[in-house]
Coordinates of C-alpha atoms in Angstrom, one line a residue:
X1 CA -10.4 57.0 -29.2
X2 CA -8.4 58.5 -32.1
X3 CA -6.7 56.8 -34.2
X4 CA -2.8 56.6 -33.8
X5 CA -0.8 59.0 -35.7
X6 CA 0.9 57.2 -39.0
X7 CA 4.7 58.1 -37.7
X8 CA 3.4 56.5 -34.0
X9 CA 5.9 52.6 -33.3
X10 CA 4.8 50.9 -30.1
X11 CA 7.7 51.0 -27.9
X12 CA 6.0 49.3 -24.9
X13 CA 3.1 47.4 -24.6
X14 CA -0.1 47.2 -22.3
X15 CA 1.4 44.2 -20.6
X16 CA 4.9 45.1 -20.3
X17 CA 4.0 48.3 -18.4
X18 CA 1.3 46.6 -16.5
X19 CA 4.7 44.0 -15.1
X20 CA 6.9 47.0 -14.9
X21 CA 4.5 49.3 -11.8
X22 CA 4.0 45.8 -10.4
X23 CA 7.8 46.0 -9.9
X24 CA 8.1 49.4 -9.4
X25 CA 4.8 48.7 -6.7
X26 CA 6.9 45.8 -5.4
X27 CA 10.3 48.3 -4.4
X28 CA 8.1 51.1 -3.3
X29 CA 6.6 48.8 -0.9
X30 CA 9.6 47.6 0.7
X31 CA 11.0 50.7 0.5
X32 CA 8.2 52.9 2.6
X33 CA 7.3 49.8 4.6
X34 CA 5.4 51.1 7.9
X35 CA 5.5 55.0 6.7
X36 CA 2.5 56.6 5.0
X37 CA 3.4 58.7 2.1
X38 CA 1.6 61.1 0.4
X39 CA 1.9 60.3 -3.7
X40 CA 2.4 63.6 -5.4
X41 CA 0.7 63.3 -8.7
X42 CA 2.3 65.6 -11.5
X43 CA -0.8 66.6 -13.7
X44 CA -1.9 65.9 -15.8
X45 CA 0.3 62.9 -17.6
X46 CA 1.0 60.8 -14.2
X47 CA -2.6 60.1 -13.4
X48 CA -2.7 57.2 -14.9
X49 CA 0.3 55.7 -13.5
X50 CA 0.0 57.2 -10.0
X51 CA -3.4 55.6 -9.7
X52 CA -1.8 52.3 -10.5
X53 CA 1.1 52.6 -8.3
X54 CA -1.8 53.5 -5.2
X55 CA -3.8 50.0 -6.0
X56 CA -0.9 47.9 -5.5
X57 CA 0.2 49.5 -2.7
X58 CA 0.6 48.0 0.9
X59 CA 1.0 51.2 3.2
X60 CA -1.8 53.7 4.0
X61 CA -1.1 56.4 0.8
X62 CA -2.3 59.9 0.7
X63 CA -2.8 61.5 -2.7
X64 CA -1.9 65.1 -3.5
X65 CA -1.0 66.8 -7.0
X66 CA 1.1 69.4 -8.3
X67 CA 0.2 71.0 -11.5
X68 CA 2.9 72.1 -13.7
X69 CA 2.6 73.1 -17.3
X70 CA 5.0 73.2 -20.0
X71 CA 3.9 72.0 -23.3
X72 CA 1.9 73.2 -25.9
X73 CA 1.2 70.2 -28.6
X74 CA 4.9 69.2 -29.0
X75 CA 6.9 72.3 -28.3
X76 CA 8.5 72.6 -24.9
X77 CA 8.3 75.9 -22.4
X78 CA 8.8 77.7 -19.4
X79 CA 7.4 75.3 -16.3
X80 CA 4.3 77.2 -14.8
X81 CA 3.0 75.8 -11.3
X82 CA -0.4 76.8 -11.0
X83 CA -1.2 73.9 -8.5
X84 CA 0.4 73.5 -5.2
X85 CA -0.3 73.2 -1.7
X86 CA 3.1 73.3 0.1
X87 CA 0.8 72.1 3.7
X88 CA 0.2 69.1 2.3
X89 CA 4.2 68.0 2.2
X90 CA 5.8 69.8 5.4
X91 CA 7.5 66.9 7.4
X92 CA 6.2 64.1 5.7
X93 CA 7.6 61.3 3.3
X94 CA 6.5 62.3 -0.2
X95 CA 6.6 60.4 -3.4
X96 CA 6.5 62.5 -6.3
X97 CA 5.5 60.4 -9.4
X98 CA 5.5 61.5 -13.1
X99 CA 5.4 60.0 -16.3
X100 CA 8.4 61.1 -17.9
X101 CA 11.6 62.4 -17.2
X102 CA 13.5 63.8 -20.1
X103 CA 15.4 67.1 -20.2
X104 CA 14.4 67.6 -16.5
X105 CA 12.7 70.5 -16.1
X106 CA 9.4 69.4 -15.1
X107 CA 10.8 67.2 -12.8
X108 CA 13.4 69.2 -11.3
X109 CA 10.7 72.2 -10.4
X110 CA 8.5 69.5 -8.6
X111 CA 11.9 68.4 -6.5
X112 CA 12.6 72.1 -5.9
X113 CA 8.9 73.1 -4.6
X114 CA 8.8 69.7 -2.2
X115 CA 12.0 68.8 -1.2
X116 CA 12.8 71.6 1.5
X117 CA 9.4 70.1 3.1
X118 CA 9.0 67.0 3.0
X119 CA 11.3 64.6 5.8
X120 CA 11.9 62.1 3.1
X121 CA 11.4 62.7 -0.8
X122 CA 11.1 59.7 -3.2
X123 CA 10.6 59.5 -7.0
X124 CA 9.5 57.7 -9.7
X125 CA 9.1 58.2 -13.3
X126 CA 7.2 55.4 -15.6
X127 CA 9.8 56.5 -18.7
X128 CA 12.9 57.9 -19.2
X129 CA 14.4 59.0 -22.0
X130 CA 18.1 59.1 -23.0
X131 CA 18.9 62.8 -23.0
X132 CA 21.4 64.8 -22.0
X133 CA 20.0 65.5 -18.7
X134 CA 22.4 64.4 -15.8
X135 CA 19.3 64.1 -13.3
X136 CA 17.6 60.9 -12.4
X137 CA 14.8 59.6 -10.4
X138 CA 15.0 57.1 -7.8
X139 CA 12.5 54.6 -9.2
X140 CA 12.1 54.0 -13.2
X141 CA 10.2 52.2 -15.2
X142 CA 11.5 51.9 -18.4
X143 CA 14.3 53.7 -20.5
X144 CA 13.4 55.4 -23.8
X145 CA 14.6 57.2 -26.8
X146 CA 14.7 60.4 -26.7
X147 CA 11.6 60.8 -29.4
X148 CA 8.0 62.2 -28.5
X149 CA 6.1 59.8 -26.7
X150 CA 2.5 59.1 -26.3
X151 CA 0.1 56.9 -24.5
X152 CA -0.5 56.0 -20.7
X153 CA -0.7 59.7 -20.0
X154 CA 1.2 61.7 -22.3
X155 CA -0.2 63.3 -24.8
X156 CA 0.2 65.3 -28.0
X157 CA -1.8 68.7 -27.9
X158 CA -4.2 66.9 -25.3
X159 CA -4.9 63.8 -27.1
X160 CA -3.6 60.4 -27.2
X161 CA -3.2 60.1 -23.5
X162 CA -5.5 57.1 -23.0
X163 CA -3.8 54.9 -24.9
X164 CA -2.8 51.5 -23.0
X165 CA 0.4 51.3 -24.7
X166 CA 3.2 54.0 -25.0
X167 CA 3.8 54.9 -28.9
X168 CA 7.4 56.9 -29.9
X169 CA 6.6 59.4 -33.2
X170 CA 9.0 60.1 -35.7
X171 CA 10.5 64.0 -35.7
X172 CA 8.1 64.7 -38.2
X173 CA 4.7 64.6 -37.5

C-alpha cells in the first residue's frame, strides 16, 4: 500500500467506522425487517462499505451496482452512468449505498435513475460532508468537513482507497 500523502489527518479510525455500519447495520435491519432489498452499490468507492453493511445484515439481500463516474484525481465533473440495469429495481425495495455524499450530484443521479422503480427507496452514505448541499440521505455514518477524503473506498486518482481509516487532505496537495 502507498504511503499516505504528507497533507493526509486521520479523521476516523478503523474502529470507529467498524462501530458506526454496526449501527447503521443495526437501523437497516429493523427498518427492512421481513423485506428483501436489493443493495445498490455505487462503484466504485461503496464497495467496501456495502460489503460490510451485507455481512451484518439479517434479511435475504440482493446486490446490484450502478456505475457512475465523475472524478478525475481530485477535480469534479459531469456524472456519467455507464452501469445500470433499471430490471433489477422495478417494484422492489432498494437501498442505494455510497460512500459519500457531498455536493450531491452523484447521489442525486442514482436517486433519479431508481427511484421511479423501485416500491421503496432507502439510502445510506458512510460520510457526509458539510456543504452547501440541501440533500440528505436517510442513513449516515458520520459527518465530515468538507475537505478531500480518502480511505475506505475513496480515492485520489485511483489510489488510497484501501485504506482502513478515512484521511481528510489539506487544499493543497
Amino acid at each position: 500500500m502507498s504511503d499516505l500523502p504528507p497533507n493526509a489527518k486521520l479523521l476516523f479510525s478503523e474502529q470507529e467506522i467498524e462501530h458506526t455500519i454496526d449501527r447503521l447495520a443495526v437501523r437497516l435491519n429493523i427498518a427492512l425487517k421481513d423485506e428483501s432489498p436489493v443493495f445498490v452499490c455505487v462503484l466504485k468507492g461503496a464497495l467496501p462499505i456495502t460489503w460490510d453493511l451485507m455481512r451484518r445484515m439479517q434479511v435475504d439481500v440482493s446486490l446490484s451496482y450502478m456505475r457512475v463516474r465523475r472524478f478525475d484525481g481530485m477535480k469534479g465533473g459531469i456524472p456519467q452512468v455507464t452501469e445500470f440495469d433499471p430490471e433489477e429495481f422495478r417494484d422492489k425495495t432498494v437501498v442505494i449505498v455510497d460512500t459519500v455524499l457531498d455536493e450531491g450530484v452523484t447521489f442525486d443521479v442514482a436517486r433519479e435513475k431508481i427511484q421511479p422503480l423501485a416500491s421503496k427507496l432507502l439510502t445510506v452514505v458512510l460520510v457526509r460532508k458539510q456543504t452547501s448541499y440541501k440533500g440528505t440521505a436517510d442513513y449516515i455514518g458520520f459527518e465530515a468537513p468538507n475537505k478531500f477524503l480518502i480511505g475506505r473506498g475513496m480515492d485520489m486518482s485511483g489510489k488510497y482507497r484501501g485504506l482502513p481509516a478515512i484521511y481528510a487532505l489539506d487544499d493543497k496537495c
